[in-house]
Coordinates of C-alpha atoms in Angstrom, one line a residue:
M1 CA 24.4 165.2 87.7
N2 CA 23.5 164.4 84.2
T3 CA 25.1 166.6 81.8
A4 CA 23.8 165.1 78.6
G5 CA 22.5 167.9 76.5
H6 CA 23.7 170.8 78.7
P7 CA 26.5 173.4 78.0
E8 CA 29.9 172.2 78.9
A9 CA 29.9 174.4 82.2
T10 CA 27.7 172.2 83.6
A11 CA 30.0 169.3 83.7
R12 CA 30.9 168.1 87.3
R13 CA 34.5 169.0 88.1
G14 CA 35.3 169.4 84.6
L15 CA 39.0 168.6 83.0
E16 CA 41.5 168.3 85.6
L17 CA 44.9 168.4 83.6
T18 CA 48.2 167.9 85.5
P19 CA 51.8 168.6 84.4
F20 CA 54.5 165.8 84.0
R21 CA 57.9 165.3 83.2
G22 CA 57.9 164.3 79.8
L23 CA 60.2 161.7 78.2
R24 CA 61.7 162.9 74.9
Y25 CA 64.3 161.9 72.6
D26 CA 67.6 163.0 72.9
P27 CA 68.1 164.8 69.2
D28 CA 71.9 164.0 69.5
R29 CA 71.1 160.4 69.9
V30 CA 69.0 159.8 67.1
G31 CA 69.3 160.3 63.2
S32 CA 66.6 162.9 63.3
L33 CA 63.5 163.6 65.1
A34 CA 61.4 163.1 62.2
A35 CA 62.9 159.5 61.7
V36 CA 61.9 158.5 65.3
T37 CA 58.2 159.5 65.0
S38 CA 55.3 157.6 63.7
P39 CA 51.5 158.1 63.3
P40 CA 49.3 156.5 66.2
Y41 CA 49.5 152.7 66.5
D42 CA 46.0 152.1 64.9
V43 CA 47.1 154.5 61.6
V44 CA 50.2 152.5 60.9
V45 CA 49.5 150.8 57.8
R46 CA 50.6 147.3 58.2
P47 CA 52.9 145.7 57.1
D48 CA 54.3 148.5 54.6
G49 CA 54.2 151.3 56.9
L50 CA 55.5 149.5 59.9
H51 CA 58.4 148.0 58.0
Q52 CA 59.3 151.5 56.7
L53 CA 59.2 153.0 60.1
Q54 CA 61.2 150.3 61.6
S55 CA 64.2 151.1 59.0
N56 CA 63.6 154.9 59.2
D57 CA 65.8 154.8 62.5
P58 CA 66.9 151.9 65.1
Y59 CA 64.9 154.1 67.6
N60 CA 61.7 154.7 65.9
I61 CA 58.8 154.8 68.3
V62 CA 57.1 151.9 66.7
R63 CA 59.5 149.5 68.3
L64 CA 57.5 150.6 71.4
I65 CA 53.9 151.0 70.2
L66 CA 53.9 148.0 67.7
P67 CA 56.5 145.6 69.1
Q68 CA 57.2 142.7 66.7
A69 CA 57.6 139.1 68.1
T70 CA 55.9 135.7 67.9
T71 CA 53.4 136.0 70.8
P72 CA 51.6 139.0 72.4
A73 CA 53.5 138.2 75.7
E74 CA 56.7 138.3 73.8
R75 CA 55.9 141.6 72.1
N76 CA 55.1 143.4 75.3
E77 CA 58.2 142.2 76.9
Q78 CA 60.3 143.3 74.1
A79 CA 58.6 146.9 74.3
A80 CA 59.4 147.0 78.0
R81 CA 63.1 145.7 77.3
T82 CA 63.4 148.3 74.4
L83 CA 62.1 150.9 76.6
R84 CA 64.3 150.3 79.4
G85 CA 67.3 149.8 77.3
W86 CA 66.8 153.4 75.6
L87 CA 66.4 155.2 78.9
S88 CA 69.5 153.5 80.4
E89 CA 71.6 154.7 77.0
G90 CA 69.8 158.2 77.2
I91 CA 67.9 157.8 74.2
L92 CA 65.0 158.8 75.9
A93 CA 65.2 161.2 79.0
A94 CA 62.7 162.9 81.4
D95 CA 62.7 166.6 81.4
R96 CA 63.8 168.1 84.5
E97 CA 60.8 169.7 85.7
P98 CA 57.1 168.9 85.2
G99 CA 55.2 170.8 82.7
L100 CA 52.4 171.0 80.4
Y101 CA 53.4 170.8 76.9
V102 CA 52.1 173.2 74.1
Y103 CA 52.1 171.2 70.7
E104 CA 51.5 172.8 67.3
Q105 CA 51.0 171.0 64.0
D106 CA 51.4 172.7 60.7
D107 CA 50.7 171.4 57.1
G108 CA 52.3 174.3 55.3
A109 CA 49.1 174.9 53.4
G110 CA 46.8 176.8 55.9
L111 CA 46.1 174.0 58.5
L112 CA 47.7 175.2 61.9
Q113 CA 46.3 173.2 65.2
R114 CA 47.6 174.0 68.7
G115 CA 46.9 172.2 71.7
I116 CA 48.4 171.4 75.1
I117 CA 49.6 167.9 76.2
G118 CA 49.2 167.1 80.1
T119 CA 48.1 164.1 82.2
L120 CA 44.0 164.1 82.8
R121 CA 42.3 162.7 85.5
L122 CA 40.4 159.6 84.5
S123 CA 36.7 159.9 84.9
E124 CA 33.6 157.7 85.0
P125 CA 31.4 158.2 82.0
S126 CA 28.6 159.1 84.4
E127 CA 30.3 162.3 85.3
G128 CA 30.1 163.6 81.6
V129 CA 33.6 165.2 81.8
V130 CA 35.1 162.8 78.8
L131 CA 32.6 161.8 76.2
P132 CA 33.2 159.0 74.1
H133 CA 31.4 158.9 70.8
E134 CA 32.4 155.0 69.7
D135 CA 32.2 151.6 71.0
V136 CA 35.4 149.9 71.5
M137 CA 36.8 146.4 70.6
P138 CA 37.6 144.3 73.8
H139 CA 40.5 142.6 72.2
V140 CA 42.0 145.8 71.2
V141 CA 41.5 147.0 74.8
A142 CA 43.1 144.1 76.4
D143 CA 46.2 144.3 74.0
R144 CA 46.9 147.8 74.7
A145 CA 46.4 147.3 78.2
A146 CA 49.1 144.6 78.3
L147 CA 51.4 146.8 76.5
M148 CA 50.8 149.9 79.2
R149 CA 51.3 147.3 81.9
A150 CA 54.6 145.9 80.6
T151 CA 56.2 149.2 79.8
S152 CA 54.4 151.1 82.7
A153 CA 54.2 154.0 80.2
N154 CA 51.7 156.2 78.3
L155 CA 53.6 156.0 74.8
E156 CA 51.1 158.1 73.0
P157 CA 48.6 160.9 73.9
L158 CA 45.0 160.8 73.2
L159 CA 43.6 163.6 71.1
L160 CA 40.6 165.1 72.9
T161 CA 38.6 168.0 72.0
Y162 CA 36.8 171.0 73.8
R163 CA 34.7 173.9 72.8
G164 CA 35.9 177.2 73.9
N165 CA 33.8 180.5 73.3
G166 CA 35.7 181.4 70.4
S167 CA 37.7 184.2 72.0
E168 CA 41.0 184.6 73.9
S169 CA 40.8 182.3 76.8
V170 CA 43.3 181.7 79.6
T171 CA 44.5 178.6 77.9
T172 CA 44.4 180.0 74.5
S173 CA 46.5 183.0 75.5
A174 CA 49.1 180.9 77.3
I175 CA 49.2 178.5 74.2
E176 CA 49.8 181.7 72.0
R177 CA 52.0 183.3 74.3
T178 CA 54.1 179.9 74.5
A179 CA 54.2 179.6 70.8
A180 CA 56.1 182.9 70.3
Q181 CA 58.9 181.4 72.0
P182 CA 61.8 179.2 70.9
P183 CA 60.4 175.7 71.1
L184 CA 61.8 172.6 72.9
L185 CA 61.9 170.9 69.5
A186 CA 60.8 171.3 65.8
T187 CA 60.8 168.7 63.1
T188 CA 59.0 168.2 59.9
T189 CA 57.7 164.6 58.9
E190 CA 57.5 162.9 55.7
D191 CA 53.5 164.0 55.3
G192 CA 55.0 167.6 55.3
Y193 CA 53.6 168.5 58.6
R194 CA 55.8 170.8 60.8
H195 CA 55.6 169.7 64.6
R196 CA 56.8 172.0 67.5
L197 CA 56.8 171.5 71.2
W198 CA 56.9 173.9 74.2
S199 CA 56.8 173.3 77.8
I200 CA 55.1 175.6 80.6
T201 CA 56.5 175.0 83.9
D202 CA 55.7 178.2 85.7
P203 CA 53.5 177.0 88.6
A204 CA 51.2 180.1 88.3
E205 CA 50.6 179.8 84.5
V206 CA 49.9 176.0 85.1
A207 CA 47.4 177.0 87.8
R208 CA 45.5 179.3 85.4
I209 CA 45.4 176.9 82.8
Q210 CA 44.2 174.3 85.1
S211 CA 41.5 176.5 86.5
D212 CA 40.3 177.5 82.9
L213 CA 39.9 173.9 81.9
T214 CA 37.8 172.7 84.9
R215 CA 34.8 174.7 83.0
H216 CA 35.0 172.4 80.2
Q217 CA 34.3 168.8 79.0
A218 CA 35.9 167.0 76.3
L219 CA 35.1 164.8 73.3
I220 CA 37.3 161.9 72.6
A221 CA 38.3 162.7 68.9
D222 CA 41.1 159.8 68.9
G223 CA 42.0 157.3 71.1
H224 CA 38.7 155.4 72.6
H225 CA 40.7 152.1 72.9
R226 CA 43.5 153.9 75.1
W227 CA 41.0 155.7 76.9
A228 CA 39.2 152.5 77.8
T229 CA 42.7 151.0 78.6
Y230 CA 43.4 154.0 80.9
R231 CA 40.2 153.3 82.7
R232 CA 40.9 149.4 83.1
L233 CA 44.3 150.0 84.4
R234 CA 43.4 152.6 86.9
A235 CA 40.6 150.0 88.2
E236 CA 43.7 147.5 88.7
H237 CA 45.6 149.9 90.9
P238 CA 44.4 151.3 94.1
S239 CA 44.1 155.1 94.2
P240 CA 45.9 157.4 94.5
S241 CA 48.4 156.2 91.9
P242 CA 49.8 157.5 88.7
W243 CA 47.3 155.3 86.9
D244 CA 44.6 157.8 88.2
H245 CA 45.7 159.8 85.0
G246 CA 46.4 159.5 81.3
L247 CA 48.4 161.2 78.6
V248 CA 46.2 163.5 76.5
L249 CA 46.5 166.4 74.0
L250 CA 43.3 168.9 74.4
V251 CA 42.4 171.1 71.5
D252 CA 39.9 173.9 71.5
T253 CA 38.1 173.3 68.2
A254 CA 36.3 176.7 68.4
R255 CA 39.8 177.9 67.9
Y256 CA 41.4 175.2 65.9
P257 CA 38.8 173.1 64.0
L258 CA 39.7 169.6 63.3
R259 CA 39.3 167.8 60.0
V260 CA 36.9 165.0 60.1
R261 CA 37.7 162.0 57.9
A262 CA 36.2 158.4 57.5
I263 CA 37.7 155.1 58.4
H264 CA 37.3 152.6 55.9
R265 CA 36.8 148.8 56.1
L266 CA 38.6 146.0 54.3
L267 CA 36.7 142.6 54.3
H268 CA 39.4 139.9 53.9
N269 CA 39.1 137.1 51.4
T270 CA 36.0 138.5 50.4
P271 CA 35.9 139.2 46.6
V272 CA 34.0 142.4 45.4
A273 CA 32.0 140.4 43.1
R274 CA 30.5 138.2 45.9
S275 CA 30.1 141.3 48.1
L276 CA 28.0 143.0 45.4
A277 CA 26.0 139.8 44.6
L278 CA 24.3 139.8 48.1
L279 CA 23.3 143.3 47.5
D280 CA 21.0 142.6 44.6
G281 CA 17.4 144.0 45.2
L282 CA 18.5 145.4 48.5
F283 CA 20.6 148.5 47.6
R284 CA 21.1 150.4 44.2
V285 CA 24.6 149.6 42.8
R286 CA 26.2 151.7 40.1
R287 CA 29.7 150.9 38.7
L288 CA 32.0 153.7 38.3
E289 CA 34.9 153.6 35.7
V290 CA 36.6 156.7 37.1
P291 CA 39.5 157.7 39.3
L292 CA 39.7 157.2 43.1
A293 CA 39.3 161.0 43.4
E294 CA 36.1 161.3 41.2
A295 CA 34.7 158.1 42.9
L296 CA 34.9 160.0 46.2
D297 CA 33.1 162.9 44.7
V298 CA 30.2 161.0 43.5
L299 CA 30.1 159.1 46.8
A300 CA 29.9 162.6 48.6
D301 CA 27.0 163.6 46.3
A302 CA 25.2 160.6 47.2
A303 CA 25.8 160.7 50.8
C304 CA 24.1 164.3 51.1
A305 CA 20.9 162.4 49.8
G306 CA 21.0 159.1 52.0
N307 CA 23.0 156.2 53.0
A308 CA 26.0 155.6 50.5
F309 CA 29.3 153.6 50.2
L310 CA 31.9 152.9 47.7
L311 CA 32.9 149.1 47.2
A312 CA 36.5 148.5 45.4
G313 CA 39.0 145.8 45.0
D314 CA 38.2 144.6 41.3
G315 CA 39.7 147.5 39.6
A316 CA 36.6 149.6 39.5
F317 CA 34.5 151.4 42.1
H318 CA 30.9 150.5 42.7
L319 CA 28.6 153.2 44.2
V320 CA 26.1 151.4 47.0
D321 CA 23.1 153.5 48.0
R322 CA 19.3 153.9 48.1
P323 CA 18.8 150.8 50.7
D324 CA 15.6 149.4 50.8
P325 CA 13.4 151.1 53.5
D326 CA 12.1 147.7 54.6
L327 CA 15.3 146.1 54.9
L328 CA 16.6 149.1 57.2
A329 CA 13.4 148.8 59.1
R330 CA 14.2 145.1 60.0
T331 CA 17.8 145.5 60.8
I332 CA 18.5 149.0 62.4
P333 CA 17.8 149.2 66.3
T334 CA 14.8 151.5 67.0
D335 CA 16.0 152.5 70.5
R336 CA 18.4 155.2 69.5
P337 CA 17.9 158.7 68.0
A338 CA 17.1 159.1 64.4
A339 CA 20.5 160.8 63.8
W340 CA 22.2 157.5 64.9
R341 CA 19.8 155.4 62.8
T342 CA 20.6 157.2 59.9
L343 CA 24.4 157.1 60.1
D344 CA 26.4 155.3 57.2
A345 CA 28.4 153.6 60.0
T346 CA 25.1 152.3 61.3
V347 CA 23.7 150.9 58.1
L348 CA 27.2 149.4 57.4
H349 CA 27.2 147.5 60.8
A350 CA 23.9 146.6 61.5
T351 CA 22.7 146.0 58.0
L352 CA 25.4 145.2 55.6
L353 CA 28.0 143.5 57.9
A354 CA 25.8 141.8 60.5
H355 CA 22.7 141.0 58.4
I356 CA 23.7 140.7 54.7
W357 CA 27.5 139.8 54.8
Q358 CA 27.6 138.2 57.9
V359 CA 31.0 139.5 58.8
P360 CA 31.7 139.9 62.7
E361 CA 32.8 143.6 63.1
D362 CA 35.5 142.7 65.8
D363 CA 37.2 139.6 64.1
P364 CA 40.5 140.7 62.8
A365 CA 40.6 137.7 60.5
R366 CA 37.6 139.1 58.7
I367 CA 37.9 142.8 58.6
A368 CA 40.3 145.5 59.1
Y369 CA 39.7 149.4 59.7
I370 CA 42.2 151.4 57.6
H371 CA 42.3 155.0 57.7
D372 CA 44.1 155.8 54.3
T373 CA 41.7 155.7 51.5
A374 CA 44.2 154.6 48.7
A375 CA 45.9 152.2 51.0
T376 CA 42.4 150.4 51.5
V377 CA 41.7 150.1 47.8
E378 CA 45.2 148.9 47.0
K379 CA 45.0 146.2 49.5
A380 CA 41.6 145.0 48.6
E381 CA 43.0 144.7 45.0
R382 CA 46.3 143.0 46.1
D383 CA 44.5 140.4 48.5
A384 CA 41.3 139.9 46.6
G385 CA 39.1 141.5 49.3
T386 CA 36.5 144.1 49.3
A387 CA 37.3 147.6 50.3
V388 CA 34.2 149.4 51.8
L389 CA 34.8 153.4 51.5
M390 CA 32.9 155.6 53.9
H391 CA 32.1 159.1 53.5
P392 CA 33.0 161.3 57.0
V393 CA 30.4 162.5 59.3
R394 CA 30.2 166.0 60.4
E395 CA 31.8 166.9 63.8
D396 CA 28.5 168.6 65.1
V397 CA 26.7 165.3 64.7
V398 CA 29.4 163.3 66.5
R399 CA 29.5 165.8 69.5
D400 CA 25.6 166.0 69.8
L401 CA 25.1 162.3 69.9
A402 CA 28.2 162.0 72.4
R403 CA 26.4 164.6 74.6
Q404 CA 23.2 162.4 74.6
G405 CA 25.2 159.4 75.8
V406 CA 25.0 157.6 72.4
T407 CA 28.0 155.9 71.2
M408 CA 28.4 155.5 67.3
P409 CA 29.5 152.3 65.7
R410 CA 33.2 151.6 66.3
K411 CA 35.5 153.1 64.0
S412 CA 32.9 155.7 62.6
T413 CA 35.5 158.7 62.4
S414 CA 38.9 160.0 62.0
F415 CA 39.6 163.3 63.5
G416 CA 42.9 164.9 62.7
P417 CA 45.6 166.0 62.4
K418 CA 46.4 163.4 64.8
P419 CA 49.5 163.9 67.3
A420 CA 52.7 162.3 66.2
S421 CA 53.8 159.4 68.3
G422 CA 57.3 159.9 69.6
L423 CA 57.6 163.5 70.5
V424 CA 56.7 163.2 74.0
L425 CA 55.7 160.2 76.2
R426 CA 54.8 159.8 80.1
A427 CA 56.6 157.1 82.3
L428 CA 54.3 156.4 85.1
D429 CA 57.4 155.7 87.6
V430 CA 59.0 159.1 86.8

């Protein structure tokens, strides 16, 4: 049954979440829980952020999710050795009972997010149970798959969202009730977020949550490459096996709306002047002698009227907007919905990257994808590259396209807050 365009309740089978024995740090064996956590692997800004996290604590999770060695094979083997060592030393230990984990993030300024962590049955796209909204890069999937094979572990939960009815559901009630109890752990990370974790182990409570979730489908908010990796590894292992499920965080965005931010691009070895020169006559270009915050405001206003981007890297900001309609007609594929054809990310990838700048979108030697706006600009200025700053797309646009089976250009969105890596892991052999 094709569920595209239909309510979530029509999804075949729905979400099948199962409890697991989480691997967690022993707080008595590490400097602090905050010191061993990390943002997800693809959000760590290398090399600065990586080195900082490594120096925070010798047991920081980046040593597993982003191992450092000369070759990919050595990196993965190093991660596997590190994980085995931490398990044998008791740095990481599995909880006694399998459970579903309630996870809370609070920024102290009004943003409170709660969700539930478990292992989700992997499904085919045709089932309409888990909806991707972005394409993936094969080399990243291959890299993550090699790491998961070597460690036999899900080291970070994906972030998936579903839409409840806005009222107290069985799952929401269980989450709220659990969050009123003392947590298994609580820590505040350097970004000011407070993180708390609880487990639900009562079989009857778990069963009620599982039954409730089968009525829903989920949107991949963060973790497309890891979801593709899960599915690749499942295909390699005869079912039934632990590889039939993958570690996820599920958030009801009717109850806890996520923030949607843009993911920016950094064009390596591409001076801003060269990038701008190629746009002459094809886009309107205006130089902005203002700070970053003001430049982003200008970008937001321009994005309301049409496709718009900010280029940076030479000490100023350049608003690029009003593309030539004939140029778009020549370069944008016509076999997708209008909502897709008019996305900034579509124009960036099909028109700017592929046609004008001729930068392959999946070549890490030519382009990087960075979540942090200021870091993107700083790296461009330091390395004589071009920063391409994007305006975020709305969540409802993302979800509507996903329900139609239409994927957005890769790295189009950044949903958050993202779960911190290192609070709960899953070993497939536990």
